[in-house]
């Protein structure tokens, strides 16, 4: 699939520790956690591919080599599947491969925050707007969330972030928009954005979810940031600092988001994605009713 908005590059920050999922993530990256039958990072890459993305930049760190292997070809496994006539399995394996040279892996050498992770891609992205996907925000949608955003991304000097309403008690887990005007449409203009505000200080309950389309000027602004909340270089602070010249829009996507950075969110995602598959749905319902008879 192609997109005509010129958003051809996606950045995937995958350098985080995943400490909330220890010990599961001791030896495997949290982005390789499975939801039903695919790792989180594969959902993210498929979403990007379905939105017309052609270059996939992964910001990794030590211990993340399995992500690189996952998107590489695997001649031995392919040969075995072929020799055993497991054609359907072979097809599924081939479907996830990226084309030669489409995947780029670079390392973030120290955990200095999301802004810093994105900044590590500055020499690779070029001057066009690019997408940013946080794989632990998994979105179940008929039309992939990033595709919805790109279809509504009309001014290339702007920044656009996916947003959803959250409970006020949870605003301190998100970047929160200060809404400029009419907040009823799917595209809402912001007059400010603040990372993880306190409940008292939050300008709204409209929170950033891990899908962004960013103007490439962001790198300059990230480069000028001092450490923000939690002592990290925050992407949100850089978006705020470029708002005068590059307006920010929140995009209310159509779909259901699961916070797979938490156990509850990840478990629910497994349920929802299995439920969405006709082959698994009945079995899911039977299994659940076994544990929770009505
Ligand atoms: C990051 C962003 C935050 C955003 C959130 C969405 O925070 O910094 O603005 O709302 O992702 O999941 P993190 O979850 O990495 O703390």
Short mmCIF file of C-alpha atoms and ligand atoms in Angstrom, two decimals:
data_model
loop_
_atom_site.label_atom_id
_atom_site.label_comp_id
_atom_site.label_asym_id
_atom_site.label_seq_id
_atom_site.Cartn_x
_atom_site.Cartn_y
_atom_site.Cartn_z
CA UNK A 1 0.00 0.00 0.00
CA UNK A 2 1.17 3.52 -0.76
CA UNK A 3 0.51 6.88 0.84
CA UNK A 4 0.56 10.15 -0.99
CA UNK A 5 1.21 12.35 2.06
CA UNK A 6 4.96 11.75 1.86
CA UNK A 7 5.16 9.91 5.17
CA UNK A 8 7.43 7.04 4.15
CA UNK A 9 9.57 6.52 7.24
CA UNK A 10 8.58 5.13 10.60
CA UNK A 11 10.67 5.10 13.76
CA UNK A 12 10.18 2.39 16.38
CA UNK A 13 11.85 3.07 19.75
CA UNK A 14 12.52 -0.42 21.15
CA UNK A 15 15.36 0.27 23.56
CA UNK A 16 13.33 0.24 26.81
CA UNK A 17 14.00 -2.20 29.65
CA UNK A 18 10.54 -3.66 30.12
CA UNK A 19 11.07 -3.93 33.85
CA UNK A 20 7.31 -4.20 34.54
CA UNK A 21 7.38 -7.60 32.84
CA UNK A 22 10.37 -9.10 34.63
CA UNK A 23 11.30 -11.92 34.73
CA UNK A 24 9.61 -12.51 31.33
CA UNK A 25 11.71 -9.75 29.78
CA UNK A 26 15.03 -10.74 31.33
CA UNK A 27 16.28 -12.37 28.14
CA UNK A 28 13.66 -11.30 25.60
CA UNK A 29 12.77 -7.73 24.65
CA UNK A 30 9.35 -6.53 25.83
CA UNK A 31 8.54 -5.73 22.19
CA UNK A 32 8.80 -9.47 21.50
CA UNK A 33 6.00 -10.32 23.95
CA UNK A 34 3.32 -12.25 22.10
CA UNK A 35 -0.29 -11.19 21.68
CA UNK A 36 -2.13 -14.28 20.45
CA UNK A 37 0.42 -15.36 17.82
CA UNK A 38 2.58 -12.36 16.97
CA UNK A 39 5.06 -10.23 18.89
CA UNK A 40 4.06 -6.64 19.66
CA UNK A 41 6.70 -5.23 17.34
CA UNK A 42 5.25 -7.15 14.42
CA UNK A 43 1.83 -5.58 14.95
CA UNK A 44 3.55 -2.19 14.90
CA UNK A 45 5.47 -2.93 11.70
CA UNK A 46 2.39 -4.33 9.97
CA UNK A 47 0.43 -1.24 10.94
CA UNK A 48 3.15 0.94 9.44
CA UNK A 49 3.36 -1.15 6.28
CA UNK A 50 -0.42 -0.98 5.85
CA UNK A 51 -0.12 2.81 6.06
CA UNK A 52 2.36 2.95 3.17
CA UNK A 53 5.59 3.17 5.20
CA UNK A 54 8.68 2.07 3.26
CA UNK A 55 11.56 2.64 5.72
CA UNK A 56 11.54 1.14 9.18
CA UNK A 57 14.02 2.53 11.70
CA UNK A 58 14.38 0.64 14.98
CA UNK A 59 16.10 2.31 17.93
CA UNK A 60 17.45 -0.63 19.88
CA UNK A 61 19.79 -1.27 22.79
CA UNK A 62 21.75 -4.21 24.17
CA UNK A 63 19.81 -7.46 24.35
CA UNK A 64 17.43 -6.60 21.51
CA UNK A 65 19.02 -8.72 18.77
CA UNK A 66 15.98 -11.01 18.55
CA UNK A 67 14.02 -8.08 17.04
CA UNK A 68 16.56 -7.88 14.23
CA UNK A 69 16.38 -11.65 13.72
CA UNK A 70 12.60 -11.55 13.69
CA UNK A 71 12.51 -9.34 10.59
CA UNK A 72 15.35 -11.14 8.82
CA UNK A 73 14.88 -14.09 6.49
CA UNK A 74 15.48 -17.51 8.02
CA UNK A 75 16.72 -19.85 5.26
CA UNK A 76 17.08 -22.96 7.46
CA UNK A 77 13.59 -22.74 8.89
CA UNK A 78 12.17 -21.94 5.46
CA UNK A 79 13.88 -24.97 3.95
CA UNK A 80 12.53 -27.29 6.64
CA UNK A 81 8.99 -25.95 6.20
CA UNK A 82 9.32 -26.27 2.45
CA UNK A 83 10.66 -29.85 2.63
CA UNK A 84 7.80 -30.81 4.96
CA UNK A 85 5.29 -29.18 2.64
CA UNK A 86 4.12 -26.77 5.35
CA UNK A 87 3.18 -24.17 2.79
CA UNK A 88 0.76 -22.15 4.93
CA UNK A 89 3.38 -21.78 7.68
CA UNK A 90 5.98 -20.82 5.10
CA UNK A 91 3.70 -18.16 3.65
CA UNK A 92 3.04 -16.66 7.09
CA UNK A 93 6.77 -16.53 7.71
CA UNK A 94 7.53 -14.86 4.39
CA UNK A 95 4.70 -12.33 4.85
CA UNK A 96 6.43 -10.66 7.77
CA UNK A 97 9.77 -10.15 6.03
CA UNK A 98 10.71 -6.62 5.13
CA UNK A 99 12.28 -5.95 1.77
CA UNK A 100 16.06 -5.74 1.37
CA UNK A 101 17.38 -2.58 3.00
CA UNK A 102 14.00 -1.47 4.37
CA UNK A 103 14.87 -2.15 8.00
CA UNK A 104 17.50 -0.05 9.75
CA UNK A 105 18.69 -0.75 13.29
CA UNK A 106 20.59 1.74 15.40
CA UNK A 107 21.35 1.81 19.06
CA UNK A 108 20.51 4.20 21.82
CA UNK A 109 23.59 3.90 24.01
CA UNK A 110 21.98 5.07 27.23
CA UNK A 111 18.37 5.15 28.49
CA UNK A 112 17.96 8.92 28.35
CA UNK A 113 14.26 9.03 27.46
CA UNK A 114 11.86 8.81 24.52
CA UNK A 115 12.96 12.16 23.09
CA UNK A 116 16.57 11.05 23.10
CA UNK A 117 15.67 7.70 21.49
CA UNK A 118 13.91 9.51 18.64
CA UNK A 119 16.83 11.93 18.31
CA UNK A 120 19.11 8.93 17.64
CA UNK A 121 17.36 8.62 14.24
CA UNK A 122 18.14 12.20 13.19
CA UNK A 123 20.74 11.28 10.55
CA UNK A 124 18.48 8.67 9.00
CA UNK A 125 15.09 10.32 8.73
CA UNK A 126 15.84 13.17 6.31
CA UNK A 127 13.63 16.21 5.88
CA UNK A 128 10.21 14.66 5.29
CA UNK A 129 7.62 14.17 8.04
CA UNK A 130 7.90 10.75 9.64
CA UNK A 131 5.80 8.43 11.76
CA UNK A 132 6.67 7.27 15.25
CA UNK A 133 5.11 4.14 16.70
CA UNK A 134 5.37 2.96 20.30
CA UNK A 135 4.82 -0.78 20.00
CA UNK A 136 3.47 -1.29 23.51
CA UNK A 137 0.44 0.80 22.61
CA UNK A 138 -1.39 -1.85 20.60
CA UNK A 139 -4.47 -0.68 18.70
CA UNK A 140 -7.22 -2.91 17.41
CA UNK A 141 -8.92 -1.11 14.55
CA UNK A 142 -10.65 -1.88 11.29
CA UNK A 143 -8.47 0.68 9.51
CA UNK A 144 -4.99 0.79 11.08
CA UNK A 145 -4.54 3.80 13.35
CA UNK A 146 -1.49 5.15 11.51
CA UNK A 147 -3.32 4.90 8.18
CA UNK A 148 -6.22 6.89 9.64
CA UNK A 149 -3.74 9.54 10.76
CA UNK A 150 -1.86 9.73 7.47
CA UNK A 151 -5.14 10.06 5.57
CA UNK A 152 -5.94 13.08 7.76
CA UNK A 153 -2.44 14.57 7.71
CA UNK A 154 -2.76 17.43 5.27
CA UNK A 155 -0.22 20.07 6.36
CA UNK A 156 3.33 18.77 6.41
CA UNK A 157 4.61 21.49 8.77
CA UNK A 158 2.40 20.25 11.61
CA UNK A 159 2.77 17.54 14.22
CA UNK A 160 -0.03 15.08 14.80
CA UNK A 161 -0.49 12.72 17.75
CA UNK A 162 -3.11 10.06 18.35
CA UNK A 163 -5.17 10.93 21.41
CA UNK A 164 -7.76 9.37 23.69
CA UNK A 165 -9.62 10.47 26.78
CA UNK A 166 -8.26 9.01 30.02
CA UNK A 167 -9.44 9.04 33.62
CA UNK A 168 -8.22 12.16 35.44
CA UNK A 169 -6.46 9.98 38.01
CA UNK A 170 -4.27 8.58 35.19
CA UNK A 171 -3.16 11.82 33.49
CA UNK A 172 0.26 11.54 35.13
CA UNK A 173 1.06 8.55 32.90
CA UNK A 174 0.72 10.43 29.61
CA UNK A 175 1.50 13.48 27.54
CA UNK A 176 -1.61 15.65 27.97
CA UNK A 177 -2.94 18.19 25.47
CA UNK A 178 -4.06 21.69 26.28
CA UNK A 179 -6.91 22.02 23.78
CA UNK A 180 -7.07 25.25 21.76
CA UNK A 181 -10.59 25.25 20.44
CA UNK A 182 -13.44 23.05 19.32
CA UNK A 183 -12.65 19.63 20.77
CA UNK A 184 -15.47 17.79 19.08
CA UNK A 185 -14.00 16.78 15.69
CA UNK A 186 -11.54 13.96 15.01
CA UNK A 187 -8.70 16.46 14.54
CA UNK A 188 -8.29 18.84 17.45
CA UNK A 189 -5.88 21.74 17.66
CA UNK A 190 -3.75 22.01 20.78
CA UNK A 191 -2.33 25.16 22.30
CA UNK A 192 0.07 23.28 24.51
CA UNK A 193 1.17 19.84 25.65
CA UNK A 194 2.67 18.68 28.92
CA UNK A 195 4.36 15.42 29.81
CA UNK A 196 2.97 13.50 32.79
CA UNK A 197 1.34 16.45 34.61
CA UNK A 198 -0.02 16.09 38.11
CA UNK A 199 -3.77 15.54 38.45
CA UNK A 200 -4.15 19.13 39.65
CA UNK A 201 -2.11 20.67 36.86
CA UNK A 202 -3.33 18.66 33.88
CA UNK A 203 -4.85 21.02 31.29
CA UNK A 204 -7.29 18.31 30.10
CA UNK A 205 -7.78 14.54 30.11
CA UNK A 206 -6.89 14.21 26.42
CA UNK A 207 -3.82 11.96 26.36
CA UNK A 208 -1.22 11.13 23.71
CA UNK A 209 -1.19 7.51 22.59
CA UNK A 210 1.89 6.02 20.92
CA UNK A 211 1.30 7.14 17.33
CA UNK A 212 2.83 10.36 16.03
CA UNK A 213 3.46 12.06 12.71
CA UNK A 214 6.30 14.49 13.26
CA UNK A 215 7.85 17.26 11.23
CA UNK A 216 11.59 16.62 10.92
CA UNK A 217 12.36 19.95 12.65
CA UNK A 218 11.65 17.99 15.83
CA UNK A 219 15.28 16.82 15.92
CA UNK A 220 16.57 20.35 16.31
CA UNK A 221 14.15 20.93 19.17
CA UNK A 222 14.96 17.64 20.89
CA UNK A 223 18.63 18.58 20.66
CA UNK A 224 17.91 21.73 22.68
CA UNK A 225 15.94 20.01 25.45
CA UNK A 226 17.16 19.74 29.00
CA UNK A 227 16.07 16.65 30.93
CA UNK A 228 12.38 16.96 31.81
CA UNK A 229 10.15 14.90 34.07
CA UNK A 230 11.84 11.78 35.50
CA UNK A 231 15.20 13.27 34.44
CA UNK A 232 14.64 12.15 30.82
CA UNK A 233 14.78 14.01 27.50
CA UNK A 234 11.08 14.15 26.72
CA UNK A 235 9.65 14.12 23.20
CA UNK A 236 6.59 15.98 24.48
CA UNK A 237 8.78 18.90 25.62
CA UNK A 238 10.27 19.16 22.13
CA UNK A 239 6.80 19.11 20.54
CA UNK A 240 5.78 21.91 22.92
CA UNK A 241 8.87 23.94 22.07
CA UNK A 242 8.14 23.85 18.30
CA UNK A 243 4.42 24.64 18.56
CA UNK A 244 4.68 28.27 17.46
CA UNK A 245 5.96 27.32 14.01
CA UNK A 246 4.62 23.79 13.85
CA UNK A 247 1.08 23.50 15.21
CA UNK A 248 0.07 20.36 17.06
CA UNK A 249 -3.09 18.40 16.32
CA UNK A 250 -4.55 15.58 18.38
CA UNK A 251 -6.20 12.89 16.31
CA UNK A 252 -9.11 10.90 17.72
CA UNK A 253 -8.63 7.55 16.03
CA UNK A 254 -11.24 4.92 15.60
CA UNK A 255 -10.16 1.79 17.48
CA UNK A 256 -9.39 0.26 20.83
CA UNK A 257 -6.01 0.80 22.45
CA UNK A 258 -4.33 -1.61 24.85
CA UNK A 259 -1.46 -0.58 27.08
CA UNK A 260 0.73 -3.62 26.61
CA UNK A 261 3.34 -2.01 28.84
CA UNK A 262 1.18 -3.26 31.74
CA UNK A 263 0.13 -6.81 32.57
CA UNK A 264 -3.57 -5.89 32.66
CA UNK A 265 -3.42 -4.20 29.26
CA UNK A 266 -1.43 -7.02 27.71
CA UNK A 267 -3.83 -9.68 29.04
CA UNK A 268 -6.82 -7.75 27.75
CA UNK A 269 -5.15 -7.34 24.36
CA UNK A 270 -4.75 -11.11 24.13
CA UNK A 271 -8.41 -11.54 24.86
CA UNK A 272 -9.54 -8.83 22.42
CA UNK A 273 -7.32 -9.96 19.55
CA UNK A 274 -8.32 -13.61 20.02
CA UNK A 275 -11.95 -12.56 20.20
CA UNK A 276 -11.53 -10.70 16.90
CA UNK A 277 -10.45 -13.94 15.19
CA UNK A 278 -13.44 -16.07 14.18
CA UNK A 279 -11.42 -19.32 14.65
CA UNK A 280 -10.65 -18.48 18.27
CA UNK A 281 -13.73 -16.59 19.39
CA UNK A 282 -15.97 -19.49 20.44
CA UNK A 283 -13.14 -21.21 22.27
CA UNK A 284 -12.31 -17.95 24.08
CA UNK A 285 -15.86 -17.52 25.26
CA UNK A 286 -16.06 -21.13 26.48
CA UNK A 287 -12.76 -20.82 28.30
CA UNK A 288 -13.73 -17.58 30.01
CA UNK A 289 -17.10 -18.87 31.10
CA UNK A 290 -15.32 -21.86 32.65
CA UNK A 291 -13.43 -19.48 34.94
CA UNK A 292 -16.25 -17.04 35.38
CA UNK A 293 -19.59 -18.86 35.13
CA UNK A 294 -22.49 -16.48 34.69
C1 LIG B 1 5.20 7.95 26.31
C2 LIG B 1 5.10 9.44 26.03
C3 LIG B 1 3.76 9.98 26.52
C4 LIG B 1 2.63 9.20 25.89
C5 LIG B 1 2.80 7.70 26.17
C6 LIG B 1 1.77 6.89 25.41
O1 LIG B 1 5.26 7.76 27.71
O2 LIG B 1 6.18 10.10 26.67
O3 LIG B 1 3.65 11.35 26.19
O4 LIG B 1 1.39 9.66 26.40
O5 LIG B 1 4.10 7.24 25.75
O6 LIG B 1 1.84 5.54 25.74
P1 LIG B 1 5.77 6.37 28.39
O7 LIG B 1 4.61 5.42 28.30
O8 LIG B 1 6.95 5.91 27.58
O9 LIG B 1 6.12 6.72 29.79
#
